[in-house]
Coordinates of N, CA and C and ligand atoms in Angstrom, one line a residue:
X13 N 29.0 -121.6 102.0 CA 30.1 -122.1 102.8 C 29.9 -123.6 103.3
X14 N 31.2 -124.3 103.1 CA 31.0 -125.8 103.6 C 30.8 -125.9 105.0
X15 N 31.3 -124.8 105.8 CA 31.3 -124.9 107.2 C 30.1 -124.4 108.1
X16 N 29.9 -125.2 109.0 CA 28.8 -124.7 109.9 C 29.2 -123.7 110.9
X17 N 30.4 -123.7 111.2 CA 31.0 -122.7 112.3 C 32.4 -122.5 112.0
X18 N 32.8 -121.2 112.1 CA 34.2 -120.9 111.9 C 34.9 -121.0 113.1
X19 N 36.1 -121.7 113.2 CA 36.8 -122.1 114.4 C 37.9 -121.0 114.6
X20 N 38.6 -120.6 113.4 CA 39.7 -119.6 113.4 C 39.6 -118.9 112.0
X21 N 39.5 -117.6 112.1 CA 39.6 -116.9 110.9 C 41.1 -116.7 110.3
X22 N 41.1 -116.2 109.1 CA 42.5 -116.0 108.5 C 43.3 -114.9 109.4
X23 N 42.7 -114.1 109.9 CA 43.5 -112.9 110.8 C 43.9 -113.8 112.2
X24 N 43.0 -114.5 112.7 CA 43.3 -115.2 114.0 C 44.3 -116.1 113.9
X25 N 44.3 -117.0 112.6 CA 45.4 -117.8 112.3 C 46.8 -117.1 112.4
X26 N 46.8 -116.1 111.6 CA 47.9 -115.0 111.5 C 48.6 -114.9 113.0
X27 N 47.8 -114.5 113.7 CA 48.1 -114.0 115.2 C 48.7 -115.4 116.0
X28 N 48.0 -116.3 115.8 CA 48.3 -117.7 116.6 C 49.7 -118.2 116.1
X29 N 50.0 -117.8 114.6 CA 51.1 -118.5 114.1 C 52.4 -117.5 114.6
X30 N 52.0 -116.3 114.6 CA 53.1 -115.2 115.0 C 53.5 -115.7 116.4
X31 N 52.5 -116.0 117.4 CA 52.9 -116.4 118.7 C 53.7 -117.5 119.0
X32 N 53.3 -118.7 118.1 CA 54.0 -119.8 118.2 C 55.4 -119.6 117.7
X33 N 55.4 -119.0 116.6 CA 56.9 -118.8 115.9 C 57.8 -118.1 116.9
X34 N 57.2 -117.1 117.7 CA 58.0 -116.3 118.6 C 58.4 -117.2 120.0
X35 N 57.5 -118.2 120.3 CA 58.0 -118.8 121.4 C 59.0 -120.0 121.0
X36 N 58.8 -120.5 119.7 CA 59.8 -121.6 119.1 C 61.0 -121.0 118.9
X37 N 61.2 -119.8 118.3 CA 62.3 -119.0 117.9 C 63.1 -118.7 119.4
X38 N 62.4 -118.4 120.4 CA 63.2 -118.0 121.5 C 63.9 -119.3 122.1
X39 N 63.2 -120.5 122.1 CA 63.8 -122.0 122.4 C 64.7 -122.5 121.6
X40 N 64.6 -122.1 120.3 CA 65.6 -122.8 119.3 C 66.8 -121.8 118.9
X41 N 66.7 -120.6 119.2 CA 67.8 -119.7 118.6 C 69.2 -119.9 119.1
X42 N 69.4 -120.6 120.3 CA 70.8 -120.9 120.8 C 71.1 -122.3 120.2
X43 N 70.3 -123.1 119.6 CA 70.7 -124.5 119.1 C 71.4 -124.5 117.7
X44 N 72.1 -125.7 117.5 CA 72.4 -125.7 116.0 C 71.8 -126.9 115.7
X45 N 72.0 -127.1 114.2 CA 71.4 -128.4 113.6 C 69.9 -128.6 113.8
X46 N 69.2 -127.7 113.4 CA 67.8 -127.8 113.8 C 67.2 -128.4 112.6
X47 N 66.1 -129.2 112.6 CA 65.6 -129.7 111.4 C 64.1 -129.6 111.6
X48 N 63.2 -128.9 110.9 CA 61.8 -129.1 110.9 C 61.3 -130.3 110.1
X49 N 60.4 -131.1 110.9 CA 60.0 -132.2 110.2 C 58.3 -132.1 110.0
X50 N 58.0 -131.9 108.7 CA 56.5 -131.4 108.6 C 55.6 -132.7 108.2
X51 N 54.7 -133.0 108.9 CA 53.8 -134.0 108.6 C 52.9 -133.7 107.5
X52 N 53.0 -134.3 106.4 CA 52.1 -134.2 105.3 C 50.9 -135.0 105.2
X53 N 49.9 -134.6 104.6 CA 49.5 -133.3 104.0 C 49.0 -132.2 104.8
X54 N 48.4 -132.6 105.8 CA 47.6 -131.6 106.6 C 48.4 -130.4 107.2
X55 N 49.7 -130.5 107.4 CA 50.6 -129.4 108.1 C 51.2 -128.7 107.1
X56 N 51.0 -128.9 105.9 CA 51.9 -128.4 104.8 C 51.6 -126.7 104.8
X57 N 50.3 -126.3 104.8 CA 50.1 -124.9 104.8 C 50.4 -124.2 106.2
X58 N 50.0 -124.6 107.2 CA 50.4 -124.2 108.5 C 52.0 -124.1 108.5
X59 N 52.8 -125.2 108.2 CA 54.3 -125.2 108.5 C 54.9 -124.1 107.6
X60 N 54.5 -123.8 106.3 CA 55.0 -122.9 105.5 C 54.8 -121.4 106.2
X61 N 53.6 -121.2 106.7 CA 53.5 -119.8 107.4 C 54.4 -119.7 108.7
X62 N 54.4 -120.9 109.4 CA 55.1 -120.8 110.6 C 56.5 -120.8 110.3
X63 N 57.0 -121.5 109.5 CA 58.6 -121.4 109.3 C 59.1 -120.0 108.8
X64 N 58.1 -119.3 107.9 CA 58.5 -118.2 107.5 C 58.7 -117.1 108.5
X65 N 58.0 -117.3 109.6 CA 58.0 -116.5 110.6 C 59.0 -116.8 111.9
X66 N 59.7 -117.7 111.8 CA 60.7 -118.3 112.7 C 62.1 -117.7 112.3
X67 N 62.7 -117.0 113.4 CA 64.1 -116.2 112.9 C 65.3 -117.0 113.4
X68 N 65.5 -118.1 113.1 CA 66.6 -118.9 113.4 C 67.0 -119.9 112.1
X69 N 68.2 -120.4 112.1 CA 68.5 -121.4 110.9 C 68.0 -122.6 111.2
X70 N 67.0 -123.1 110.1 CA 66.6 -124.4 110.4 C 66.2 -125.2 109.0
X71 N 66.7 -126.3 109.2 CA 66.3 -127.1 107.8 C 65.0 -127.6 107.7
X72 N 64.5 -128.0 106.8 CA 62.9 -128.2 106.6 C 63.0 -129.7 105.7
X73 N 62.2 -130.7 106.3 CA 62.0 -131.7 105.4 C 60.6 -132.2 105.6
X74 N 60.0 -133.4 105.0 CA 58.7 -133.8 105.3 C 58.8 -135.3 105.4
X75 N 57.6 -135.7 106.1 CA 57.3 -137.1 106.4 C 55.8 -137.1 106.0
X76 N 55.4 -138.1 105.5 CA 54.1 -138.6 105.1 C 53.4 -139.6 106.0
X77 N 52.3 -139.1 106.7 CA 51.5 -139.9 107.7 C 50.0 -139.9 107.4
X78 N 49.2 -140.9 107.4 CA 47.9 -140.8 107.3 C 47.1 -141.8 108.1
X79 N 45.9 -141.4 108.7 CA 45.3 -142.2 109.4 C 43.7 -142.2 109.3
X80 N 43.3 -141.1 108.6 CA 42.0 -140.6 108.5 C 41.3 -141.3 107.1
X81 N 40.1 -141.7 107.2 CA 39.4 -142.0 105.9 C 37.9 -141.3 106.1
X82 N 37.8 -140.2 105.3 CA 36.5 -139.3 105.7 C 36.6 -138.5 106.7
X83 N 35.7 -138.8 107.7 CA 35.9 -137.9 108.9 C 36.2 -138.9 110.2
X84 N 36.7 -140.1 109.9 CA 37.1 -140.8 111.0 C 38.7 -141.3 111.0
X85 N 39.2 -141.4 112.1 CA 40.5 -142.1 112.3 C 40.4 -143.8 112.1
X86 N 41.2 -144.3 111.3 CA 41.2 -145.7 111.1 C 41.9 -146.3 112.4
X87 N 42.7 -145.3 113.1 CA 43.4 -145.9 114.2 C 44.8 -146.7 113.8
X88 N 44.9 -146.8 112.5 CA 46.1 -147.3 111.9 C 46.8 -146.2 111.2
X89 N 48.2 -146.0 111.6 CA 48.9 -144.9 111.1 C 50.0 -145.5 110.1
X90 N 50.0 -144.8 108.9 CA 50.7 -145.3 107.7 C 51.9 -144.4 107.7
X91 N 53.1 -144.5 107.8 CA 54.2 -143.7 107.8 C 55.0 -143.9 106.5
X92 N 55.1 -142.9 105.8 CA 56.0 -142.9 104.6 C 57.1 -142.0 104.5
X93 N 58.3 -142.7 104.9 CA 59.2 -141.8 104.9 C 60.3 -142.0 103.6
X94 N 61.0 -140.5 103.0 CA 61.6 -140.8 102.0 C 62.7 -141.5 102.4
X95 N 63.4 -142.1 101.2 CA 64.9 -142.9 101.5 C 66.0 -141.6 102.0
X96 N 66.7 -141.7 102.9 CA 67.8 -140.7 103.3 C 67.2 -139.9 104.6
X97 N 66.1 -140.1 104.9 CA 65.4 -139.2 106.0 C 66.0 -139.7 107.3
X98 N 66.3 -141.0 107.3 CA 66.9 -141.6 108.6 C 68.2 -140.8 109.0
X99 N 69.3 -140.8 108.0 CA 70.4 -140.3 108.1 C 70.4 -138.8 108.4
X100 N 69.4 -138.0 107.8 CA 69.1 -136.6 108.1 C 68.8 -136.4 109.3
X101 N 68.2 -137.1 110.1 CA 67.6 -136.9 111.5 C 68.5 -137.1 112.4
X102 N 69.4 -138.1 112.1 CA 70.6 -138.3 113.4 C 71.3 -137.0 113.8
X103 N 71.3 -136.9 115.2 CA 71.9 -135.6 115.7 C 71.4 -134.5 115.6
X104 N 70.3 -134.3 115.1 CA 69.6 -133.0 114.9 C 68.7 -132.7 116.0
X105 N 68.4 -131.3 116.1 CA 67.3 -131.1 117.1 C 66.0 -131.0 116.4
X106 N 65.1 -131.9 116.3 CA 63.9 -131.9 115.6 C 62.8 -131.1 116.2
X107 N 62.1 -130.6 115.3 CA 60.9 -129.8 115.4 C 59.8 -130.6 114.7
X108 N 59.2 -131.7 115.3 CA 58.1 -132.1 114.5 C 56.6 -131.1 114.3
X109 N 56.2 -131.0 113.3 CA 55.0 -130.1 112.9 C 53.8 -130.9 112.5
X110 N 52.8 -130.8 113.0 CA 51.6 -131.5 112.4 C 50.5 -130.6 112.7
X111 N 49.3 -130.8 111.9 CA 48.1 -129.9 112.2 C 47.3 -130.0 113.3
X112 N 47.0 -131.5 113.6 CA 46.0 -131.7 114.8 C 46.6 -132.9 115.6
X113 N 46.5 -132.6 116.9 CA 46.5 -133.5 117.9 C 45.2 -134.1 118.4
X114 N 44.9 -135.4 117.9 CA 43.6 -135.7 118.1 C 43.7 -136.9 118.9
X115 N 43.7 -138.2 118.2 CA 43.9 -139.3 119.3 C 45.3 -139.4 119.6
X116 N 46.3 -138.7 119.0 CA 47.7 -138.9 119.2 C 48.3 -140.1 118.8
X117 N 47.6 -140.7 118.0 CA 48.3 -142.1 117.2 C 49.4 -141.6 116.2
X118 N 49.0 -140.6 115.4 CA 49.9 -140.3 114.3 C 51.2 -139.7 115.1
X119 N 51.2 -138.6 115.9 CA 52.3 -138.3 116.5 C 53.1 -139.2 117.5
X120 N 52.3 -140.1 118.1 CA 53.1 -141.1 118.8 C 53.9 -142.1 117.9
X121 N 53.1 -142.4 116.9 CA 53.9 -143.2 116.0 C 55.1 -142.5 115.2
X122 N 54.9 -141.3 115.0 CA 56.2 -140.8 114.4 C 57.3 -140.6 115.3
X123 N 56.9 -140.1 116.6 CA 57.8 -140.1 117.4 C 58.6 -141.2 117.9
X124 N 57.8 -142.4 117.9 CA 58.5 -143.7 118.0 C 59.5 -143.9 116.9
X125 N 58.9 -143.7 115.7 CA 60.0 -144.0 114.6 C 61.3 -143.0 114.6
X126 N 60.9 -141.6 115.1 CA 61.9 -140.8 115.0 C 63.1 -141.2 115.9
X127 N 62.6 -141.8 117.2 CA 63.6 -142.0 118.2 C 64.7 -143.3 117.7
X128 N 64.1 -144.0 116.9 CA 65.1 -145.0 116.4 C 66.1 -144.3 115.4
X129 N 65.9 -143.2 114.9 CA 66.8 -142.5 114.1 C 67.9 -141.8 114.7
X130 N 67.8 -141.8 116.2 CA 68.9 -141.1 117.1 C 68.8 -139.6 116.8
X131 N 68.0 -138.9 116.9 CA 67.9 -137.4 116.8 C 68.7 -136.8 118.2
X132 N 69.1 -135.6 118.1 CA 69.7 -135.0 119.5 C 68.6 -134.8 120.5
X133 N 67.5 -134.2 119.8 CA 66.2 -133.8 120.7 C 65.1 -134.0 119.6
X134 N 63.8 -133.9 120.4 CA 62.6 -134.0 119.6 C 61.6 -133.1 120.3
X135 N 61.1 -132.0 119.7 CA 60.0 -131.2 120.3 C 59.0 -131.2 119.1
X136 N 57.7 -131.1 119.7 CA 56.4 -131.3 118.9 C 55.6 -130.0 118.8
X137 N 55.2 -129.7 117.8 CA 54.1 -128.5 117.5 C 53.0 -129.0 116.9
X138 N 51.9 -128.5 117.3 CA 50.4 -128.9 116.6 C 49.9 -127.6 116.6
X139 N 49.1 -127.3 115.3 CA 48.3 -126.2 115.3 C 47.1 -126.2 116.1
X140 N 46.4 -127.3 116.2 CA 45.3 -127.6 117.0 C 45.4 -128.8 117.9
X141 N 44.6 -128.7 119.0 CA 44.5 -129.8 119.8 C 43.2 -130.1 120.2
X142 N 42.6 -131.5 119.8 CA 41.1 -131.5 120.0 C 41.0 -131.9 121.4
X143 N 40.0 -131.3 122.2 CA 39.7 -131.7 123.4 C 38.8 -133.0 123.6
X144 N 39.7 -134.0 123.6 CA 39.0 -135.3 123.5 C 40.0 -136.2 124.4
X145 N 39.5 -137.3 124.7 CA 40.3 -138.6 125.4 C 41.5 -138.8 124.2
X146 N 42.6 -138.6 124.5 CA 43.8 -139.0 123.6 C 44.0 -140.4 123.8
X147 N 43.8 -141.3 122.8 CA 44.1 -142.8 123.0 C 45.5 -142.9 123.3
X148 N 46.5 -142.0 122.7 CA 47.7 -142.1 123.1 C 48.2 -140.5 123.5
X149 N 48.7 -140.5 124.7 CA 49.1 -139.2 125.3 C 50.3 -138.9 124.6
X150 N 50.5 -137.7 124.0 CA 51.8 -137.2 123.7 C 52.0 -135.8 124.3
X151 N 53.2 -135.6 124.8 CA 53.6 -134.2 125.2 C 53.8 -133.3 124.2
X152 N 52.8 -132.5 123.7 CA 53.0 -131.6 122.5 C 53.5 -130.2 123.2
X153 N 54.7 -129.8 122.9 CA 55.3 -128.5 123.5 C 54.8 -127.3 123.0
X154 N 54.3 -127.3 121.7 CA 53.8 -125.9 121.3 C 52.3 -126.4 120.6
X155 N 51.3 -125.7 121.2 CA 50.0 -125.9 120.6 C 49.4 -124.7 120.3
X156 N 48.9 -124.4 119.1 CA 48.2 -123.1 118.6 C 46.9 -122.8 119.3
X157 N 46.0 -123.9 119.5 CA 44.6 -123.5 119.7 C 44.0 -124.9 120.2
X158 N 43.2 -124.8 121.4 CA 42.5 -126.0 121.7 C 41.2 -125.9 121.2
X159 N 40.4 -126.9 120.5 CA 39.2 -127.0 119.9 C 38.5 -128.0 120.4
X160 N 37.1 -128.0 120.2 CA 36.1 -129.1 120.4 C 36.3 -130.3 119.5
X161 N 35.6 -131.3 120.1 CA 36.0 -132.6 119.3 C 34.9 -132.7 118.0
X162 N 35.3 -131.7 117.2 CA 34.5 -131.7 115.9 C 35.4 -131.9 114.7
X163 N 34.7 -132.3 113.6 CA 35.7 -132.5 112.3 C 35.8 -131.2 111.5
X164 N 37.1 -130.7 111.5 CA 37.3 -129.5 111.0 C 38.1 -129.7 109.7
X165 N 37.9 -128.3 108.8 CA 38.5 -128.4 107.4 C 39.2 -127.0 107.3
X166 N 40.1 -126.9 106.1 CA 40.4 -125.6 106.0 C 41.9 -125.3 106.2
X167 N 42.7 -124.4 105.8 CA 44.1 -124.1 106.0 C 44.9 -125.4 106.1
X168 N 44.7 -126.3 105.0 CA 45.5 -127.4 104.8 C 45.0 -128.6 105.3
X169 N 43.6 -128.5 106.1 CA 42.9 -129.8 106.6 C 41.7 -130.2 105.5
X170 N 41.9 -131.5 105.2 CA 41.0 -131.8 104.1 C 39.9 -132.7 104.6
X171 N 38.7 -132.8 103.8 CA 37.8 -133.8 103.9 C 37.9 -134.6 102.5
X172 N 38.3 -136.0 102.6 CA 38.7 -136.6 101.2 C 39.4 -135.9 100.3
X173 N 40.4 -135.1 100.7 CA 41.1 -134.3 99.6 C 40.8 -133.0 99.3
X174 N 39.6 -132.5 99.7 CA 39.2 -131.2 99.5 C 39.1 -130.3 100.6
X175 N 38.8 -129.0 100.5 CA 38.7 -127.8 101.5 C 40.0 -127.6 102.0
X176 N 41.2 -128.0 101.6 CA 42.6 -127.5 102.1 C 42.7 -126.1 101.9
X177 N 42.1 -125.6 100.8 CA 42.4 -124.3 100.3 C 41.7 -123.3 100.9
X178 N 40.7 -123.6 101.9 CA 40.1 -122.6 102.6 C 40.9 -121.7 103.5
X179 N 40.8 -120.4 103.6 CA 41.7 -119.6 104.2 C 41.6 -119.7 105.8
X180 N 40.4 -120.1 106.2 CA 40.0 -120.3 107.5 C 39.8 -121.6 108.0
X181 N 39.5 -121.9 109.3 CA 39.4 -123.3 109.8 C 37.9 -123.3 110.3
X182 N 37.2 -124.3 109.7 CA 35.7 -124.4 110.1 C 35.3 -125.9 110.5
X183 N 34.2 -126.1 111.1 CA 33.5 -127.2 111.3 C 32.8 -127.8 110.0
X184 N 33.0 -128.7 109.5 CA 32.4 -129.2 108.2 C 31.0 -129.6 108.5
X185 N 30.1 -128.9 107.7 CA 28.7 -129.1 108.0 C 28.3 -130.4 107.4
X186 N 27.3 -131.2 108.3 CA 26.9 -132.4 107.9 C 26.4 -132.7 106.5
X187 N 25.7 -131.6 105.9 CA 25.4 -131.7 104.6 C 26.5 -132.0 103.4
X188 N 27.7 -131.5 103.9 CA 28.8 -131.7 103.0 C 29.7 -132.9 103.2
X189 N 29.1 -133.8 104.3 CA 29.8 -135.1 104.4 C 28.9 -136.1 103.9
X190 N 29.6 -137.0 103.0 CA 28.8 -138.0 102.4 C 28.6 -139.3 103.3
X191 N 27.4 -139.9 103.4 CA 27.2 -140.8 104.5 C 27.9 -142.0 104.3
Ligands
5GP26 P1 45.5 -138.7 115.3 O1 46.5 -139.5 114.9 O2 46.0 -137.8 116.6 O3 43.9 -139.2 115.7 O4 45.1 -137.7 114.1 C1 46.0 -136.8 113.7 C2 45.7 -136.8 112.2 O5 44.4 -136.9 111.8 C3 45.9 -135.3 112.0 O6 47.3 -135.1 111.5 C4 45.0 -134.9 110.8 O7 45.7 -135.2 109.6 C5 43.9 -136.0 111.0 N1 42.8 -135.4 111.8 C6 42.4 -135.3 112.9 N2 41.3 -134.6 113.3 C7 41.0 -134.2 111.9 C8 39.9 -133.1 111.6 O8 39.0 -132.8 112.6 N3 40.0 -132.7 110.3 C9 40.9 -133.2 109.5 N4 40.7 -132.7 108.2 N5 41.9 -134.0 109.7 C10 42.0 -134.5 111.1
MG27 MG1 47.9 -135.5 109.5

C-alpha cells in the first residue's frame, strides 16, 4: 500500500458525498440556471460521484488549475479556461467544486477570475479542508471532511500524476515520495 495511513475509506467517502449532495440539493433545488464548475484534475472523481447524487437540474463544465509540483504548492496558480467558458458563466448560479482547500490560493484565484465573468452567484464545495494556516482565506460553503496538514493521495488526488485511482484517501508514505 502506498499510504502510511487511511484518511477516508471508500464507504466513508460514499457517506460524506451523500451528505454533501443532500445539503447542496436542498440549497439549489429552487434555483434556475445552475452550473457546476469542476476544478481539474483533482476534483474529477469526487465531482462525478457528487453530481450523480444531486437531484436538481445542473449543467456541468470544467476548469483547469494547477499549483502543485510533487508534494508542494508552488504558490502560483495556473488557470486554463476553455474558450467560451466566460459566456457560459454569465448569469449562472455557480457551484465551484474542488478537491482540497489547502493554502486557498487555487480557490481564491478561480473565484477572482469567476467574478469577472459576472455569474449570478458563486458557492464553493471542497471534499477536504486541510487544518493549516490558509494563506488566502476562502469562505468554502460545503466541506466534506477536515484533515491534518499531510500530503494525501487517492480518489482523484495524485502525486506526480499517479495514485488518482486509489478507491480511498490516504497519507502518502515517505518511502513513496521521491527526494
Ligand atoms: P491550494 O491552492 O489551496 O493550496 O491547493 C489546492 C490544490 O492543491 C488542490 O486543488 C489540490 O489539487 C492540490 N493539493 C493540495 N494539497 C494536496 C494534497 O495533500 N494532495 C494532493 N494530491 N494534492 C493537493
Ligand atoms: Mg486541484
